[in-house]
Amino acid sequence: MVELLNTKLFIPRPRSKQVSRSRLIERLHAGLGRKLTLISAPAGSGKTTLLSEWIPQCPHCVTWLSLDDGDNDPTRFWAYFITSLQQLRPDLGADALALIQSPQPPPMQSILTGLINDLCVFPDAFASVLNDYHVIDSQPIHEALTFLIDHLPANMNLVITTRINPPLPLARLRARDEMTELRANDLRFTVDETSSFLNQVMGLSLSPEEISALEARTEGWIAGLQIAALSIQSHDDIPGFIEAFSGSHRHILGYLAEEVINQQPEATLNFLLQTASLDRLSGPLCDAITGESGGQAILENLEHANLFIVPLDEERNWYRYHHLFAEVLQSRLRQAHPEWVPELYRRASDWFEGNGFYPEAIESALRGRDWGHAIPMIEANMQEAIMVGEMATVLRWLGALPNEAIHTRPMLGLTHALLLVEVDEFTLAEQRLAATEQAFRSDPTLDADEQAALLGQVALVRETSALMQEHPGKVTIAAGREALALLPESDLARHAYALLILGCAQYISLGDMQTAERSFEEAIRLSQSAGDAFTELMIRSHVIGMRVIQGRLRAAEMSSDELLNLASQPGWEHLPAAGLSRIWGSPVLYERNDLAGALEVLTHGIAEAEGYSLKRPVIIGCIRLARLRLALGECDDARELMERAWETIQKHHLKQIMIPAAAYRARMFLQINEFETALKWAATIELPTDGPLNPALEYDYITLARIHLAQGQLAEAWQLLARLLPPAEKFGRISRAIEILALQALVASAQQDRAEALVRLKHALTLGKSEGFVRSFVDEGERMRQLLLDYQTDIKKKIRDGVDGESLRLLAYTDKLLAAFPKPVPVEQQKQESLPEPLSERELDILRLIATGLTNHEIAEILVIAVSTVKTHINNLYGKLGTHRRTQVVARARELGLLSERFSIHLETKSTP
């Protein structure tokens, strides 16, 4: 279970003396009726102080969560968030919290759905504050919070304070009037507020002119005014000080160091410096750090002196320094007493460990570079943290350790390397593996069997890493065989995993289906014996994919159904078995032309995989869904899905999946008539002039042949397809063979070789008939339809001559295929008769948003599409409306009556911004 600090849930109390901000309080009250209240301003702008004044006046209940860097772990973040909500009622979200902290949690969206349902039936309206959200840089947290905001219960208002704009759909919320915003300009003190602060709160007696001058120099920045006020208290020449005082943040921080900190008594200054690096302070902790007593009294005195310290609980047991104050103190400490730093961190780590605060103990030891102290604590706490989903926390701990420290604990290095592979950090993983391998080989305490077993684990991690990178075949297989040779036979789970990776390399990289099937069969047997459900899930997923490539659609369907049934079995409840079954099994439904069924399983499968933060299945699902959308004629949606997948691949540098995804993307461009873009991809493909072609690039070469055909380069297309067909048939990649033969038929037809075209088409039909292939023919379009009609004409002649039953069966099959082609329809009357080409619904949506003055980024957020897609639609608008600028587009649209004074935007949410 995640250990939580109650101090992070403490709602800060208003100070006895502080400036009333009634104008801002009213805006916060008004924001309770919207989903989000965003308070975004630099440090020292008074965000927290404002909320401390508002909360006692708020008509709704309020919960509070103060965030820090450690909360970038999604498990920790959501555990804290739900615990903060339980301040409203202890059982609120109890099921969601239990699931988050379980060893194998379900998708985050599923957990949040349960939480949202709980909150919907909570009888009271409430606000939930996330303070200092700028420390969060975890994309899974941003995505999950976006889901929560999109489905926020009507009785809830989310309040976020931050120094920077969070990566949330702000433009969409703003357009729908679902967000209240307070920015730096709003938070700045007015002249009247400045007067109240300086003369009443800080106890000065400044003239209106002096107040006005300070307000102008600081631009109402509250921290700057406080620093100035503290400095003025020690100056006799107040006008001279104000004249010299610079309002910039950099100079104000200099004043903080020189005029405020230096004015403290030596004992207080030493206390401040010695405790500067602590994220939170208590009297006993400070006493342990300083070696003195009286820490609690000093903390209370600092608070009374308004010296940038914030209480974290009602009893004043815990405090923290204001972030700006802490930064200046830390800088002074490093300059004045760098030799103190390691010892101060050691004392902090000892105190935290002795009091059961193990994460803080580890963090302190790491900051102090005390590897000998940090490593045993990491080893003692790492497994539990991983079990409750705090992968990001463990990676941060291990990533702070240098190789020389890992050398003394090579198993820790091995664990780190495997975790890095799981998050696609392959270069860092190999660096750790190299150091770990060296440590194992040079360890004199290991006998030969022990060393072999450990080196087998190194090979296993390297095998996994190799599979996920570019052109992984030979390297992966060599590492896999080394792992199998070195690992003890009793280590069933690792043997199963090694065979899984080996099988993937055999069928994906080498195209050897039969050998891969044997590897997978043995891997399933071993994983079942070891009780390793996760590895069995991965194996079964790849078996489905392999059988699709083999053209064994019924076997793939059976494997998919088996995996779906396992999803409800004990030990499988919290694995994404159902989602992966749907994603990997969807090509069966698509190929049989069950487009509605394929759409349903892909939609559900992608949603579940996203909840588990599984990048590759989501990418594969999006690519397959894009192909489905194309089949339905929804080109805009297809493009958006493909670009979404492509952006994820590029963002995370997923080299192994980048190659086939680029080919699928090029084929899409070909289908939507963006020929130049497809040609740019084709120019990157290096085709060997002789010798066997790389099976891992088979789909790339098929797509290249398509581009040759589209260019009219028929000889080149035929030669390439002729090289591809024999290995595809020999190694049982029948679905690929059907596609190759269909393309050969089209090429021969384009060469006016009707006889050869029909021979190739018959071969493809013979391979596809028994498993019910449909879309492999239909997706080739009108030219294939004409070929099928020609084939029927020939076969009917032969049937009249008394041909055998096989021809009759093929005739029935072609009838089925022809029925699946879209019916030719007359050209419809265009809505915009004055245009050479009508505008699509999406183009009209974007046109209307352009007319409101929104930027491309804001339009992308509102429509939930990529910015690049917005730009493409805008370029289409330029072409169709004969303009070159946004203002011209709007003017031309108004001339044509495409824009009215009032309009609605047709979004999937059916909302009207």
JSON list of C-alpha atoms in Angstrom, two decimals, residues 6-134:
[
{"chain": "A", "resi": 6, "resn": "ASN", "atom": "CA", "xyz": [-1.50, 13.69, 5.73]},
{"chain": "A", "resi": 7, "resn": "THR", "atom": "CA", "xyz": [0.27, 17.04, 5.58]},
{"chain": "A", "resi": 8, "resn": "LYS", "atom": "CA", "xyz": [-0.24, 17.11, 1.80]},
{"chain": "A", "resi": 9, "resn": "LEU", "atom": "CA", "xyz": [-4.00, 17.12, 2.42]},
{"chain": "A", "resi": 10, "resn": "PHE", "atom": "CA", "xyz": [-3.93, 20.04, 4.87]},
{"chain": "A", "resi": 11, "resn": "ILE", "atom": "CA", "xyz": [-5.92, 23.08, 3.78]},
{"chain": "A", "resi": 12, "resn": "PRO", "atom": "CA", "xyz": [-3.79, 26.16, 4.53]},
{"chain": "A", "resi": 13, "resn": "ARG", "atom": "CA", "xyz": [-5.42, 28.51, 7.02]},
{"chain": "A", "resi": 14, "resn": "PRO", "atom": "CA", "xyz": [-5.67, 32.24, 6.33]},
{"chain": "A", "resi": 15, "resn": "ARG", "atom": "CA", "xyz": [-3.23, 34.40, 8.24]},
{"chain": "A", "resi": 16, "resn": "SER", "atom": "CA", "xyz": [-4.52, 36.60, 11.00]},
{"chain": "A", "resi": 17, "resn": "LYS", "atom": "CA", "xyz": [-3.37, 39.57, 8.93]},
{"chain": "A", "resi": 18, "resn": "GLN", "atom": "CA", "xyz": [-3.70, 39.39, 5.18]},
{"chain": "A", "resi": 19, "resn": "VAL", "atom": "CA", "xyz": [-5.15, 41.54, 2.43]},
{"chain": "A", "resi": 20, "resn": "SER", "atom": "CA", "xyz": [-8.75, 40.75, 1.57]},
{"chain": "A", "resi": 21, "resn": "ARG", "atom": "CA", "xyz": [-9.18, 39.91, -2.13]},
{"chain": "A", "resi": 22, "resn": "SER", "atom": "CA", "xyz": [-12.95, 40.21, -2.42]},
{"chain": "A", "resi": 23, "resn": "ARG", "atom": "CA", "xyz": [-12.88, 40.85, -6.17]},
{"chain": "A", "resi": 24, "resn": "LEU", "atom": "CA", "xyz": [-11.09, 37.53, -6.73]},
{"chain": "A", "resi": 25, "resn": "ILE", "atom": "CA", "xyz": [-13.19, 35.68, -4.16]},
{"chain": "A", "resi": 26, "resn": "GLU", "atom": "CA", "xyz": [-16.29, 36.58, -6.18]},
{"chain": "A", "resi": 27, "resn": "ARG", "atom": "CA", "xyz": [-14.74, 35.13, -9.32]},
{"chain": "A", "resi": 28, "resn": "LEU", "atom": "CA", "xyz": [-13.85, 31.92, -7.49]},
{"chain": "A", "resi": 29, "resn": "HIS", "atom": "CA", "xyz": [-17.43, 31.67, -6.22]},
{"chain": "A", "resi": 30, "resn": "ALA", "atom": "CA", "xyz": [-18.72, 32.12, -9.76]},
{"chain": "A", "resi": 31, "resn": "GLY", "atom": "CA", "xyz": [-16.35, 29.40, -10.98]},
{"chain": "A", "resi": 32, "resn": "LEU", "atom": "CA", "xyz": [-18.04, 26.77, -8.82]},
{"chain": "A", "resi": 33, "resn": "GLY", "atom": "CA", "xyz": [-20.62, 26.30, -11.57]},
{"chain": "A", "resi": 34, "resn": "ARG", "atom": "CA", "xyz": [-17.95, 25.35, -14.10]},
{"chain": "A", "resi": 35, "resn": "LYS", "atom": "CA", "xyz": [-15.79, 22.25, -14.40]},
{"chain": "A", "resi": 36, "resn": "LEU", "atom": "CA", "xyz": [-12.36, 23.81, -13.89]},
{"chain": "A", "resi": 37, "resn": "THR", "atom": "CA", "xyz": [-10.94, 26.79, -12.05]},
{"chain": "A", "resi": 38, "resn": "LEU", "atom": "CA", "xyz": [-7.38, 27.46, -13.23]},
{"chain": "A", "resi": 39, "resn": "ILE", "atom": "CA", "xyz": [-5.12, 29.77, -11.22]},
{"chain": "A", "resi": 40, "resn": "SER", "atom": "CA", "xyz": [-1.95, 30.12, -13.27]},
{"chain": "A", "resi": 41, "resn": "ALA", "atom": "CA", "xyz": [0.75, 32.61, -12.26]},
{"chain": "A", "resi": 42, "resn": "PRO", "atom": "CA", "xyz": [4.47, 32.72, -11.38]},
{"chain": "A", "resi": 43, "resn": "ALA", "atom": "CA", "xyz": [5.85, 31.84, -7.95]},
{"chain": "A", "resi": 44, "resn": "GLY", "atom": "CA", "xyz": [5.11, 34.41, -5.29]},
{"chain": "A", "resi": 45, "resn": "SER", "atom": "CA", "xyz": [1.88, 35.62, -6.89]},
{"chain": "A", "resi": 46, "resn": "GLY", "atom": "CA", "xyz": [-0.31, 34.67, -3.93]},
{"chain": "A", "resi": 47, "resn": "LYS", "atom": "CA", "xyz": [-2.13, 31.67, -5.42]},
{"chain": "A", "resi": 48, "resn": "THR", "atom": "CA", "xyz": [-2.16, 29.62, -2.22]},
{"chain": "A", "resi": 49, "resn": "THR", "atom": "CA", "xyz": [-2.86, 32.65, -0.02]},
{"chain": "A", "resi": 50, "resn": "LEU", "atom": "CA", "xyz": [-5.87, 33.53, -2.16]},
{"chain": "A", "resi": 51, "resn": "LEU", "atom": "CA", "xyz": [-7.31, 30.04, -1.78]},
{"chain": "A", "resi": 52, "resn": "SER", "atom": "CA", "xyz": [-6.69, 30.09, 1.97]},
{"chain": "A", "resi": 53, "resn": "GLU", "atom": "CA", "xyz": [-8.93, 33.16, 2.15]},
{"chain": "A", "resi": 54, "resn": "TRP", "atom": "CA", "xyz": [-11.55, 31.78, -0.24]},
{"chain": "A", "resi": 55, "resn": "ILE", "atom": "CA", "xyz": [-12.03, 28.30, 1.24]},
{"chain": "A", "resi": 56, "resn": "PRO", "atom": "CA", "xyz": [-13.58, 29.42, 4.59]},
{"chain": "A", "resi": 57, "resn": "GLN", "atom": "CA", "xyz": [-16.04, 31.55, 2.60]},
{"chain": "A", "resi": 58, "resn": "CYS", "atom": "CA", "xyz": [-16.78, 28.92, -0.04]},
{"chain": "A", "resi": 59, "resn": "PRO", "atom": "CA", "xyz": [-20.41, 27.70, 0.05]},
{"chain": "A", "resi": 60, "resn": "HIS", "atom": "CA", "xyz": [-19.25, 24.22, -0.98]},
{"chain": "A", "resi": 61, "resn": "CYS", "atom": "CA", "xyz": [-17.06, 21.64, 0.76]},
{"chain": "A", "resi": 62, "resn": "VAL", "atom": "CA", "xyz": [-13.41, 21.80, -0.30]},
{"chain": "A", "resi": 63, "resn": "THR", "atom": "CA", "xyz": [-10.64, 19.17, -0.41]},
{"chain": "A", "resi": 64, "resn": "TRP", "atom": "CA", "xyz": [-6.94, 19.93, -0.84]},
{"chain": "A", "resi": 65, "resn": "LEU", "atom": "CA", "xyz": [-3.89, 18.18, -2.25]},
{"chain": "A", "resi": 66, "resn": "SER", "atom": "CA", "xyz": [-0.42, 19.77, -2.33]},
{"chain": "A", "resi": 67, "resn": "LEU", "atom": "CA", "xyz": [1.67, 18.21, -5.10]},
{"chain": "A", "resi": 68, "resn": "ASP", "atom": "CA", "xyz": [5.43, 17.67, -5.33]},
{"chain": "A", "resi": 69, "resn": "ASP", "atom": "CA", "xyz": [7.87, 16.02, -7.75]},
{"chain": "A", "resi": 70, "resn": "GLY", "atom": "CA", "xyz": [7.25, 12.57, -6.25]},
{"chain": "A", "resi": 71, "resn": "ASP", "atom": "CA", "xyz": [3.63, 12.70, -7.35]},
{"chain": "A", "resi": 72, "resn": "ASN", "atom": "CA", "xyz": [4.60, 12.13, -11.00]},
{"chain": "A", "resi": 73, "resn": "ASP", "atom": "CA", "xyz": [4.06, 8.45, -10.31]},
{"chain": "A", "resi": 74, "resn": "PRO", "atom": "CA", "xyz": [0.44, 7.85, -11.51]},
{"chain": "A", "resi": 75, "resn": "THR", "atom": "CA", "xyz": [-0.30, 5.36, -8.74]},
{"chain": "A", "resi": 76, "resn": "ARG", "atom": "CA", "xyz": [0.87, 7.77, -6.06]},
{"chain": "A", "resi": 77, "resn": "PHE", "atom": "CA", "xyz": [-0.90, 10.75, -7.64]},
{"chain": "A", "resi": 78, "resn": "TRP", "atom": "CA", "xyz": [-4.31, 9.07, -7.83]},
{"chain": "A", "resi": 79, "resn": "ALA", "atom": "CA", "xyz": [-3.95, 7.46, -4.40]},
{"chain": "A", "resi": 80, "resn": "TYR", "atom": "CA", "xyz": [-3.37, 10.92, -2.93]},
{"chain": "A", "resi": 81, "resn": "PHE", "atom": "CA", "xyz": [-6.20, 12.41, -4.99]},
{"chain": "A", "resi": 82, "resn": "ILE", "atom": "CA", "xyz": [-8.77, 9.86, -3.84]},
{"chain": "A", "resi": 83, "resn": "THR", "atom": "CA", "xyz": [-7.53, 10.11, -0.25]},
{"chain": "A", "resi": 84, "resn": "SER", "atom": "CA", "xyz": [-8.06, 13.87, -0.42]},
{"chain": "A", "resi": 85, "resn": "LEU", "atom": "CA", "xyz": [-11.63, 13.25, -1.54]},
{"chain": "A", "resi": 86, "resn": "GLN", "atom": "CA", "xyz": [-12.13, 10.95, 1.43]},
{"chain": "A", "resi": 87, "resn": "GLN", "atom": "CA", "xyz": [-11.90, 14.00, 3.63]},
{"chain": "A", "resi": 88, "resn": "LEU", "atom": "CA", "xyz": [-15.50, 14.53, 2.49]},
{"chain": "A", "resi": 89, "resn": "ARG", "atom": "CA", "xyz": [-16.53, 11.02, 3.51]},
{"chain": "A", "resi": 90, "resn": "PRO", "atom": "CA", "xyz": [-14.14, 8.20, 4.51]},
{"chain": "A", "resi": 91, "resn": "ASP", "atom": "CA", "xyz": [-15.63, 5.58, 2.18]},
{"chain": "A", "resi": 92, "resn": "LEU", "atom": "CA", "xyz": [-15.77, 7.83, -0.88]},
{"chain": "A", "resi": 93, "resn": "GLY", "atom": "CA", "xyz": [-13.84, 6.17, -3.72]},
{"chain": "A", "resi": 94, "resn": "ALA", "atom": "CA", "xyz": [-12.79, 3.26, -1.47]},
{"chain": "A", "resi": 95, "resn": "ASP", "atom": "CA", "xyz": [-13.12, 0.70, -4.28]},
{"chain": "A", "resi": 96, "resn": "ALA", "atom": "CA", "xyz": [-11.14, 2.89, -6.68]},
{"chain": "A", "resi": 97, "resn": "LEU", "atom": "CA", "xyz": [-8.38, 3.38, -4.11]},
{"chain": "A", "resi": 98, "resn": "ALA", "atom": "CA", "xyz": [-8.17, -0.37, -3.49]},
{"chain": "A", "resi": 99, "resn": "LEU", "atom": "CA", "xyz": [-7.88, -1.06, -7.22]},
{"chain": "A", "resi": 100, "resn": "ILE", "atom": "CA", "xyz": [-5.15, 1.56, -7.68]},
{"chain": "A", "resi": 101, "resn": "GLN", "atom": "CA", "xyz": [-3.08, -0.02, -4.93]},
{"chain": "A", "resi": 102, "resn": "SER", "atom": "CA", "xyz": [-3.66, -3.60, -6.08]},
{"chain": "A", "resi": 103, "resn": "PRO", "atom": "CA", "xyz": [-0.73, -5.55, -7.61]},
{"chain": "A", "resi": 104, "resn": "GLN", "atom": "CA", "xyz": [-2.35, -5.62, -11.06]},
{"chain": "A", "resi": 105, "resn": "PRO", "atom": "CA", "xyz": [-4.63, -2.59, -11.30]},
{"chain": "A", "resi": 106, "resn": "PRO", "atom": "CA", "xyz": [-7.18, -2.31, -14.11]},
{"chain": "A", "resi": 107, "resn": "PRO", "atom": "CA", "xyz": [-6.99, 0.55, -16.64]},
{"chain": "A", "resi": 108, "resn": "MET", "atom": "CA", "xyz": [-6.99, 4.01, -15.08]},
{"chain": "A", "resi": 109, "resn": "GLN", "atom": "CA", "xyz": [-10.06, 5.03, -17.07]},
{"chain": "A", "resi": 110, "resn": "SER", "atom": "CA", "xyz": [-11.93, 2.06, -15.58]},
{"chain": "A", "resi": 111, "resn": "ILE", "atom": "CA", "xyz": [-10.87, 3.08, -12.08]},
{"chain": "A", "resi": 112, "resn": "LEU", "atom": "CA", "xyz": [-11.83, 6.70, -12.69]},
{"chain": "A", "resi": 113, "resn": "THR", "atom": "CA", "xyz": [-15.19, 5.62, -14.11]},
{"chain": "A", "resi": 114, "resn": "GLY", "atom": "CA", "xyz": [-15.97, 3.92, -10.80]},
{"chain": "A", "resi": 115, "resn": "LEU", "atom": "CA", "xyz": [-14.75, 6.95, -8.88]},
{"chain": "A", "resi": 116, "resn": "ILE", "atom": "CA", "xyz": [-16.86, 9.32, -11.00]},
{"chain": "A", "resi": 117, "resn": "ASN", "atom": "CA", "xyz": [-19.92, 7.18, -10.36]},
{"chain": "A", "resi": 118, "resn": "ASP", "atom": "CA", "xyz": [-19.23, 7.38, -6.61]},
{"chain": "A", "resi": 119, "resn": "LEU", "atom": "CA", "xyz": [-18.87, 11.15, -6.78]},
{"chain": "A", "resi": 120, "resn": "CYS", "atom": "CA", "xyz": [-22.10, 11.53, -8.78]},
{"chain": "A", "resi": 121, "resn": "VAL", "atom": "CA", "xyz": [-24.14, 10.11, -5.89]},
{"chain": "A", "resi": 122, "resn": "PHE", "atom": "CA", "xyz": [-22.33, 12.15, -3.23]},
{"chain": "A", "resi": 123, "resn": "PRO", "atom": "CA", "xyz": [-25.11, 14.42, -1.96]},
{"chain": "A", "resi": 124, "resn": "ASP", "atom": "CA", "xyz": [-23.17, 17.69, -1.60]},
{"chain": "A", "resi": 125, "resn": "ALA", "atom": "CA", "xyz": [-21.45, 20.03, -4.03]},
{"chain": "A", "resi": 126, "resn": "PHE", "atom": "CA", "xyz": [-17.71, 20.33, -3.50]},
{"chain": "A", "resi": 127, "resn": "ALA", "atom": "CA", "xyz": [-14.47, 21.70, -4.91]},
{"chain": "A", "resi": 128, "resn": "SER", "atom": "CA", "xyz": [-11.21, 19.77, -5.10]},
{"chain": "A", "resi": 129, "resn": "VAL", "atom": "CA", "xyz": [-7.91, 21.71, -5.14]},
{"chain": "A", "resi": 130, "resn": "LEU", "atom": "CA", "xyz": [-4.71, 20.47, -6.81]},
{"chain": "A", "resi": 131, "resn": "ASN", "atom": "CA", "xyz": [-2.00, 22.84, -5.61]},
{"chain": "A", "resi": 132, "resn": "ASP", "atom": "CA", "xyz": [1.29, 23.28, -7.53]},
{"chain": "A", "resi": 133, "resn": "TYR", "atom": "CA", "xyz": [0.24, 21.19, -10.55]},
{"chain": "A", "resi": 134, "resn": "HIS", "atom": "CA", "xyz": [3.24, 22.55, -12.48]}
]
